[in-house]
């Protein structure tokens, strides 16, 4: 069955970096666009970034452009999010989700990132 | 950027009721509108896409309609497991965006 498993979250100080991973299984990863969506505590969903199936095209929300970088390794069925210059407002649960003919039809369980001193 | 506005923000209803949630887009998005259900501590679950197409496994009491800028999600005969937060989502253009959410609570 389709499975997306995020990892890499934790507590990090403002200004530092963190790299999130999303391991995909149960489907042909290389045919799907992949997204990161986040949710601050008690808040709604915020779309952040997408990467095309072959990794050549990426689009970022303004809130993370220039600080976050999405990448993927289709040989290992892995999605990544490199987060630099982290701010308190980046504190959230980060979800990866896939996208093909049906948008965001499967999500991971999320990984919590806390940016705090 | 396309802004999505849901109403109401919260809603109280009873088991067996019929409820409707609305979602408005700041510009036309044809039918590129999805709905998600989220329960506390869980990841969102896809309910619907292209405004009115049910995801596999979603009960038929859920229905969606609309196109352009106005969309609705209707739940007929509410069941206890339907009490959750619902989000609309436009995938017409980047940056993608979500509505602010509608929390459906038991009356």
mmCIF file with all atom_site columns, N, CA and C in Angstrom, chain A residues 33 35 37 39 43-47 50 59-62 95 99 101-110, chain B residues 1 33-34 36 38 41-46 48-50 55-56 87 89 91 94-100:
data_model
loop_
_atom_site.group_PDB
_atom_site.id
_atom_site.type_symbol
_atom_site.label_atom_id
_atom_site.label_alt_id
_atom_site.label_comp_id
_atom_site.label_asym_id
_atom_site.label_entity_id
_atom_site.label_seq_id
_atom_site.pdbx_PDB_ins_code
_atom_site.Cartn_x
_atom_site.Cartn_y
_atom_site.Cartn_z
_atom_site.occupancy
_atom_site.B_iso_or_equiv
_atom_site.pdbx_formal_charge
_atom_site.auth_seq_id
_atom_site.auth_comp_id
_atom_site.auth_asym_id
_atom_site.auth_atom_id
_atom_site.pdbx_PDB_model_num
ATOM 1   N N  . UNK A 1 33  ? 4.561   14.030 -8.909  1.00 0.00 ? 33  UNK A N  1
ATOM 2   C CA . UNK A 1 33  ? 5.038   15.267 -8.302  1.00 0.00 ? 33  UNK A CA 1
ATOM 3   C C  . UNK A 1 33  ? 4.916   15.074 -6.784  1.00 0.00 ? 33  UNK A C  1
ATOM 4   N N  . UNK A 1 35  ? 4.979   17.160 -2.862  1.00 0.00 ? 35  UNK A N  1
ATOM 5   C CA . UNK A 1 35  ? 4.785   18.434 -2.182  1.00 0.00 ? 35  UNK A CA 1
ATOM 6   C C  . UNK A 1 35  ? 5.194   18.333 -0.718  1.00 0.00 ? 35  UNK A C  1
ATOM 7   N N  . UNK A 1 37  ? 3.772   20.277 2.731   1.00 0.00 ? 37  UNK A N  1
ATOM 8   C CA . UNK A 1 37  ? 2.726   21.117 3.308   1.00 0.00 ? 37  UNK A CA 1
ATOM 9   C C  . UNK A 1 37  ? 2.986   21.153 4.804   1.00 0.00 ? 37  UNK A C  1
ATOM 10  N N  . UNK A 1 39  ? 1.818   22.665 8.890   1.00 0.00 ? 39  UNK A N  1
ATOM 11  C CA . UNK A 1 39  ? 0.706   23.091 9.735   1.00 0.00 ? 39  UNK A CA 1
ATOM 12  C C  . UNK A 1 39  ? 1.249   23.529 11.081  1.00 0.00 ? 39  UNK A C  1
ATOM 13  N N  . UNK A 1 43  ? -3.164  25.672 13.868  1.00 0.00 ? 43  UNK A N  1
ATOM 14  C CA . UNK A 1 43  ? -3.476  26.469 12.669  1.00 0.00 ? 43  UNK A CA 1
ATOM 15  C C  . UNK A 1 43  ? -3.868  25.587 11.486  1.00 0.00 ? 43  UNK A C  1
ATOM 16  N N  . UNK A 1 44  ? -4.116  26.243 10.356  1.00 0.00 ? 44  UNK A N  1
ATOM 17  C CA . UNK A 1 44  ? -4.515  25.528 9.160   1.00 0.00 ? 44  UNK A CA 1
ATOM 18  C C  . UNK A 1 44  ? -3.335  25.034 8.348   1.00 0.00 ? 44  UNK A C  1
ATOM 19  N N  . UNK A 1 45  ? -3.660  24.471 7.197   1.00 0.00 ? 45  UNK A N  1
ATOM 20  C CA . UNK A 1 45  ? -2.650  23.916 6.301   1.00 0.00 ? 45  UNK A CA 1
ATOM 21  C C  . UNK A 1 45  ? -2.033  25.019 5.448   1.00 0.00 ? 45  UNK A C  1
ATOM 22  N N  . UNK A 1 46  ? -0.728  24.939 5.278   1.00 0.00 ? 46  UNK A N  1
ATOM 23  C CA . UNK A 1 46  ? -0.004  25.896 4.436   1.00 0.00 ? 46  UNK A CA 1
ATOM 24  C C  . UNK A 1 46  ? 0.798   25.122 3.398   1.00 0.00 ? 46  UNK A C  1
ATOM 25  N N  . UNK A 1 47  ? 0.457   25.317 2.129   1.00 0.00 ? 47  UNK A N  1
ATOM 26  C CA . UNK A 1 47  ? 1.245   24.702 1.061   1.00 0.00 ? 47  UNK A CA 1
ATOM 27  C C  . UNK A 1 47  ? 2.582   25.417 0.960   1.00 0.00 ? 47  UNK A C  1
ATOM 28  N N  . UNK A 1 50  ? 6.558   22.401 -4.253  1.00 0.00 ? 50  UNK A N  1
ATOM 29  C CA . UNK A 1 50  ? 6.353   21.211 -5.085  1.00 0.00 ? 50  UNK A CA 1
ATOM 30  C C  . UNK A 1 50  ? 7.609   20.954 -5.901  1.00 0.00 ? 50  UNK A C  1
ATOM 31  N N  . UNK A 1 59  ? 8.540   24.782 -7.366  1.00 0.00 ? 59  UNK A N  1
ATOM 32  C CA . UNK A 1 59  ? 7.859   26.056 -7.118  1.00 0.00 ? 59  UNK A CA 1
ATOM 33  C C  . UNK A 1 59  ? 7.689   26.192 -5.618  1.00 0.00 ? 59  UNK A C  1
ATOM 34  N N  . UNK A 1 60  ? 8.048   27.378 -5.107  1.00 0.00 ? 60  UNK A N  1
ATOM 35  C CA . UNK A 1 60  ? 8.032   27.622 -3.667  1.00 0.00 ? 60  UNK A CA 1
ATOM 36  C C  . UNK A 1 60  ? 7.013   28.690 -3.301  1.00 0.00 ? 60  UNK A C  1
ATOM 37  N N  . UNK A 1 61  ? 6.452   28.559 -2.117  1.00 0.00 ? 61  UNK A N  1
ATOM 38  C CA . UNK A 1 61  ? 5.673   29.649 -1.543  1.00 0.00 ? 61  UNK A CA 1
ATOM 39  C C  . UNK A 1 61  ? 6.635   30.766 -1.146  1.00 0.00 ? 61  UNK A C  1
ATOM 40  N N  . UNK A 1 62  ? 6.148   31.985 -1.185  1.00 0.00 ? 62  UNK A N  1
ATOM 41  C CA . UNK A 1 62  ? 6.990   33.124 -0.843  1.00 0.00 ? 62  UNK A CA 1
ATOM 42  C C  . UNK A 1 62  ? 7.562   33.014 0.564   1.00 0.00 ? 62  UNK A C  1
ATOM 43  N N  . UNK A 1 95  ? 4.371   17.880 6.427   1.00 0.00 ? 95  UNK A N  1
ATOM 44  C CA . UNK A 1 95  ? 3.858   16.699 5.730   1.00 0.00 ? 95  UNK A CA 1
ATOM 45  C C  . UNK A 1 95  ? 4.402   16.654 4.302   1.00 0.00 ? 95  UNK A C  1
ATOM 46  N N  . UNK A 1 99  ? 1.211   13.739 -5.712  1.00 0.00 ? 99  UNK A N  1
ATOM 47  C CA . UNK A 1 99  ? 0.308   14.439 -6.623  1.00 0.00 ? 99  UNK A CA 1
ATOM 48  C C  . UNK A 1 99  ? 0.511   13.858 -8.007  1.00 0.00 ? 99  UNK A C  1
ATOM 49  N N  . UNK A 1 101 ? -2.653  12.409 -10.888 1.00 0.00 ? 101 UNK A N  1
ATOM 50  C CA . UNK A 1 101 ? -3.922  12.802 -11.498 1.00 0.00 ? 101 UNK A CA 1
ATOM 51  C C  . UNK A 1 101 ? -4.855  13.375 -10.438 1.00 0.00 ? 101 UNK A C  1
ATOM 52  N N  . UNK A 1 102 ? -4.666  12.959 -9.214  1.00 0.00 ? 102 UNK A N  1
ATOM 53  C CA . UNK A 1 102 ? -5.488  13.435 -8.103  1.00 0.00 ? 102 UNK A CA 1
ATOM 54  C C  . UNK A 1 102 ? -4.583  14.183 -7.137  1.00 0.00 ? 102 UNK A C  1
ATOM 55  N N  . UNK A 1 103 ? -4.938  15.412 -6.832  1.00 0.00 ? 103 UNK A N  1
ATOM 56  C CA . UNK A 1 103 ? -4.032  16.240 -6.034  1.00 0.00 ? 103 UNK A CA 1
ATOM 57  C C  . UNK A 1 103 ? -3.915  15.786 -4.590  1.00 0.00 ? 103 UNK A C  1
ATOM 58  N N  . UNK A 1 104 ? -2.684  15.679 -4.107  1.00 0.00 ? 104 UNK A N  1
ATOM 59  C CA . UNK A 1 104 ? -2.403  15.413 -2.699  1.00 0.00 ? 104 UNK A CA 1
ATOM 60  C C  . UNK A 1 104 ? -3.246  14.256 -2.180  1.00 0.00 ? 104 UNK A C  1
ATOM 61  N N  . UNK A 1 105 ? -3.259  13.154 -2.905  1.00 0.00 ? 105 UNK A N  1
ATOM 62  C CA . UNK A 1 105 ? -4.165  12.067 -2.544  1.00 0.00 ? 105 UNK A CA 1
ATOM 63  C C  . UNK A 1 105 ? -3.641  11.190 -1.422  1.00 0.00 ? 105 UNK A C  1
ATOM 64  N N  . UNK A 1 106 ? -2.354  11.263 -1.160  1.00 0.00 ? 106 UNK A N  1
ATOM 65  C CA . UNK A 1 106 ? -1.794  10.528 -0.034  1.00 0.00 ? 106 UNK A CA 1
ATOM 66  C C  . UNK A 1 106 ? -0.789  11.398 0.695   1.00 0.00 ? 106 UNK A C  1
ATOM 67  N N  . UNK A 1 107 ? -0.828  11.324 2.024   1.00 0.00 ? 107 UNK A N  1
ATOM 68  C CA . UNK A 1 107 ? 0.030   12.142 2.886   1.00 0.00 ? 107 UNK A CA 1
ATOM 69  C C  . UNK A 1 107 ? 0.796   11.241 3.856   1.00 0.00 ? 107 UNK A C  1
ATOM 70  N N  . UNK A 1 108 ? 1.936   11.723 4.283   1.00 0.00 ? 108 UNK A N  1
ATOM 71  C CA . UNK A 1 108 ? 2.621   11.069 5.381   1.00 0.00 ? 108 UNK A CA 1
ATOM 72  C C  . UNK A 1 108 ? 1.989   11.449 6.710   1.00 0.00 ? 108 UNK A C  1
ATOM 73  N N  . UNK A 1 109 ? 2.550   10.920 7.778   1.00 0.00 ? 109 UNK A N  1
ATOM 74  C CA . UNK A 1 109 ? 2.011   11.188 9.115   1.00 0.00 ? 109 UNK A CA 1
ATOM 75  C C  . UNK A 1 109 ? 2.521   12.501 9.685   1.00 0.00 ? 109 UNK A C  1
ATOM 76  N N  . UNK A 1 110 ? 3.540   13.055 9.049   1.00 0.00 ? 110 UNK A N  1
ATOM 77  C CA . UNK A 1 110 ? 4.078   14.338 9.475   1.00 0.00 ? 110 UNK A CA 1
ATOM 78  C C  . UNK A 1 110 ? 5.250   14.212 10.435  1.00 0.00 ? 110 UNK A C  1
ATOM 79  N N  . UNK B 2 1   ? -1.599  35.687 -6.359  1.00 0.00 ? 1   UNK B N  1
ATOM 80  C CA . UNK B 2 1   ? -1.863  34.427 -5.688  1.00 0.00 ? 1   UNK B CA 1
ATOM 81  C C  . UNK B 2 1   ? -3.376  34.256 -5.456  1.00 0.00 ? 1   UNK B C  1
ATOM 82  N N  . UNK B 2 33  ? -10.413 22.040 -7.596  1.00 0.00 ? 33  UNK B N  1
ATOM 83  C CA . UNK B 2 33  ? -10.702 22.251 -6.192  1.00 0.00 ? 33  UNK B CA 1
ATOM 84  C C  . UNK B 2 33  ? -10.827 20.893 -5.517  1.00 0.00 ? 33  UNK B C  1
ATOM 85  N N  . UNK B 2 34  ? -10.125 20.739 -4.409  1.00 0.00 ? 34  UNK B N  1
ATOM 86  C CA . UNK B 2 34  ? -10.173 19.505 -3.637  1.00 0.00 ? 34  UNK B CA 1
ATOM 87  C C  . UNK B 2 34  ? -10.629 19.805 -2.215  1.00 0.00 ? 34  UNK B C  1
ATOM 88  N N  . UNK B 2 36  ? -10.382 18.225 1.858   1.00 0.00 ? 36  UNK B N  1
ATOM 89  C CA . UNK B 2 36  ? -9.683  17.342 2.769   1.00 0.00 ? 36  UNK B CA 1
ATOM 90  C C  . UNK B 2 36  ? -10.367 17.344 4.118   1.00 0.00 ? 36  UNK B C  1
ATOM 91  N N  . UNK B 2 38  ? -9.555  16.476 8.194   1.00 0.00 ? 38  UNK B N  1
ATOM 92  C CA . UNK B 2 38  ? -8.472  16.246 9.139   1.00 0.00 ? 38  UNK B CA 1
ATOM 93  C C  . UNK B 2 38  ? -9.014  16.074 10.549  1.00 0.00 ? 38  UNK B C  1
ATOM 94  N N  . UNK B 2 41  ? -4.533  15.441 15.456  1.00 0.00 ? 41  UNK B N  1
ATOM 95  C CA . UNK B 2 41  ? -3.332  14.624 15.530  1.00 0.00 ? 41  UNK B CA 1
ATOM 96  C C  . UNK B 2 41  ? -3.076  13.739 14.329  1.00 0.00 ? 41  UNK B C  1
ATOM 97  N N  . UNK B 2 42  ? -3.894  13.874 13.302  1.00 0.00 ? 42  UNK B N  1
ATOM 98  C CA . UNK B 2 42  ? -3.766  13.031 12.114  1.00 0.00 ? 42  UNK B CA 1
ATOM 99  C C  . UNK B 2 42  ? -3.453  13.872 10.890  1.00 0.00 ? 42  UNK B C  1
ATOM 100 N N  . UNK B 2 43  ? -2.934  13.196 9.864   1.00 0.00 ? 43  UNK B N  1
ATOM 101 C CA . UNK B 2 43  ? -2.699  13.862 8.595   1.00 0.00 ? 43  UNK B CA 1
ATOM 102 C C  . UNK B 2 43  ? -4.027  14.107 7.887   1.00 0.00 ? 43  UNK B C  1
ATOM 103 N N  . UNK B 2 44  ? -4.085  15.122 7.040   1.00 0.00 ? 44  UNK B N  1
ATOM 104 C CA . UNK B 2 44  ? -5.291  15.319 6.231   1.00 0.00 ? 44  UNK B CA 1
ATOM 105 C C  . UNK B 2 44  ? -5.555  14.105 5.345   1.00 0.00 ? 44  UNK B C  1
ATOM 106 N N  . UNK B 2 45  ? -6.825  13.923 5.077   1.00 0.00 ? 45  UNK B N  1
ATOM 107 C CA . UNK B 2 45  ? -7.265  12.830 4.209   1.00 0.00 ? 45  UNK B CA 1
ATOM 108 C C  . UNK B 2 45  ? -8.011  13.428 3.033   1.00 0.00 ? 45  UNK B C  1
ATOM 109 N N  . UNK B 2 46  ? -7.659  12.996 1.823   1.00 0.00 ? 46  UNK B N  1
ATOM 110 C CA . UNK B 2 46  ? -8.328  13.502 0.637   1.00 0.00 ? 46  UNK B CA 1
ATOM 111 C C  . UNK B 2 46  ? -9.737  12.936 0.543   1.00 0.00 ? 46  UNK B C  1
ATOM 112 N N  . UNK B 2 48  ? -12.140 14.592 -1.908  1.00 0.00 ? 48  UNK B N  1
ATOM 113 C CA . UNK B 2 48  ? -12.731 14.928 -3.182  1.00 0.00 ? 48  UNK B CA 1
ATOM 114 C C  . UNK B 2 48  ? -11.741 15.723 -4.032  1.00 0.00 ? 48  UNK B C  1
ATOM 115 N N  . UNK B 2 49  ? -11.855 15.594 -5.344  1.00 0.00 ? 49  UNK B N  1
ATOM 116 C CA . UNK B 2 49  ? -11.038 16.374 -6.259  1.00 0.00 ? 49  UNK B CA 1
ATOM 117 C C  . UNK B 2 49  ? -11.892 16.744 -7.466  1.00 0.00 ? 49  UNK B C  1
ATOM 118 N N  . UNK B 2 50  ? -11.379 17.606 -8.301  1.00 0.00 ? 50  UNK B N  1
ATOM 119 C CA . UNK B 2 50  ? -12.155 18.207 -9.405  1.00 0.00 ? 50  UNK B CA 1
ATOM 120 C C  . UNK B 2 50  ? -13.542 18.614 -8.925  1.00 0.00 ? 50  UNK B C  1
ATOM 121 N N  . UNK B 2 55  ? -12.991 10.604 -3.758  1.00 0.00 ? 55  UNK B N  1
ATOM 122 C CA . UNK B 2 55  ? -11.861 9.682  -3.670  1.00 0.00 ? 55  UNK B CA 1
ATOM 123 C C  . UNK B 2 55  ? -12.396 8.284  -3.374  1.00 0.00 ? 55  UNK B C  1
ATOM 124 N N  . UNK B 2 56  ? -11.650 7.312  -3.819  1.00 0.00 ? 56  UNK B N  1
ATOM 125 C CA . UNK B 2 56  ? -12.016 5.930  -3.563  1.00 0.00 ? 56  UNK B CA 1
ATOM 126 C C  . UNK B 2 56  ? -12.153 5.685  -2.056  1.00 0.00 ? 56  UNK B C  1
ATOM 127 N N  . UNK B 2 87  ? -10.939 21.217 4.912   1.00 0.00 ? 87  UNK B N  1
ATOM 128 C CA . UNK B 2 87  ? -10.204 22.245 4.171   1.00 0.00 ? 87  UNK B CA 1
ATOM 129 C C  . UNK B 2 87  ? -10.496 22.121 2.681   1.00 0.00 ? 87  UNK B C  1
ATOM 130 N N  . UNK B 2 89  ? -9.007  23.272 -1.113  1.00 0.00 ? 89  UNK B N  1
ATOM 131 C CA . UNK B 2 89  ? -7.655  23.425 -1.639  1.00 0.00 ? 89  UNK B CA 1
ATOM 132 C C  . UNK B 2 89  ? -7.728  23.658 -3.137  1.00 0.00 ? 89  UNK B C  1
ATOM 133 N N  . UNK B 2 91  ? -5.806  23.807 -6.722  1.00 0.00 ? 91  UNK B N  1
ATOM 134 C CA . UNK B 2 91  ? -4.596  23.368 -7.427  1.00 0.00 ? 91  UNK B CA 1
ATOM 135 C C  . UNK B 2 91  ? -4.623  23.846 -8.875  1.00 0.00 ? 91  UNK B C  1
ATOM 136 N N  . UNK B 2 94  ? 0.096   27.654 -9.136  1.00 0.00 ? 94  UNK B N  1
ATOM 137 C CA . UNK B 2 94  ? 1.027   27.855 -8.021  1.00 0.00 ? 94  UNK B CA 1
ATOM 138 C C  . UNK B 2 94  ? 1.135   29.348 -7.701  1.00 0.00 ? 94  UNK B C  1
ATOM 139 N N  . UNK B 2 95  ? 1.280   29.667 -6.425  1.00 0.00 ? 95  UNK B N  1
ATOM 140 C CA . UNK B 2 95  ? 1.336   28.750 -5.296  1.00 0.00 ? 95  UNK B CA 1
ATOM 141 C C  . UNK B 2 95  ? -0.038  28.150 -4.973  1.00 0.00 ? 95  UNK B C  1
ATOM 142 N N  . UNK B 2 96  ? -0.075  26.846 -4.761  1.00 0.00 ? 96  UNK B N  1
ATOM 143 C CA . UNK B 2 96  ? -1.305  26.223 -4.301  1.00 0.00 ? 96  UNK B CA 1
ATOM 144 C C  . UNK B 2 96  ? -1.722  26.880 -2.975  1.00 0.00 ? 96  UNK B C  1
ATOM 145 N N  . UNK B 2 97  ? -2.981  26.722 -2.618  1.00 0.00 ? 97  UNK B N  1
ATOM 146 C CA . UNK B 2 97  ? -3.436  27.319 -1.366  1.00 0.00 ? 97  UNK B CA 1
ATOM 147 C C  . UNK B 2 97  ? -4.605  26.534 -0.802  1.00 0.00 ? 97  UNK B C  1
ATOM 148 N N  . UNK B 2 98  ? -4.810  26.714 0.491   1.00 0.00 ? 98  UNK B N  1
ATOM 149 C CA . UNK B 2 98  ? -5.887  26.067 1.225   1.00 0.00 ? 98  UNK B CA 1
ATOM 150 C C  . UNK B 2 98  ? -6.797  27.134 1.824   1.00 0.00 ? 98  UNK B C  1
ATOM 151 N N  . UNK B 2 99  ? -8.053  26.758 2.021   1.00 0.00 ? 99  UNK B N  1
ATOM 152 C CA . UNK B 2 99  ? -8.908  27.569 2.860   1.00 0.00 ? 99  UNK B CA 1
ATOM 153 C C  . UNK B 2 99  ? -8.440  27.486 4.304   1.00 0.00 ? 99  UNK B C  1
ATOM 154 N N  . UNK B 2 100 ? -9.016  28.310 5.142   1.00 0.00 ? 100 UNK B N  1
ATOM 155 C CA . UNK B 2 100 ? -8.565  28.380 6.525   1.00 0.00 ? 100 UNK B CA 1
ATOM 156 C C  . UNK B 2 100 ? -9.111  27.252 7.389   1.00 0.00 ? 100 UNK B C  1
#
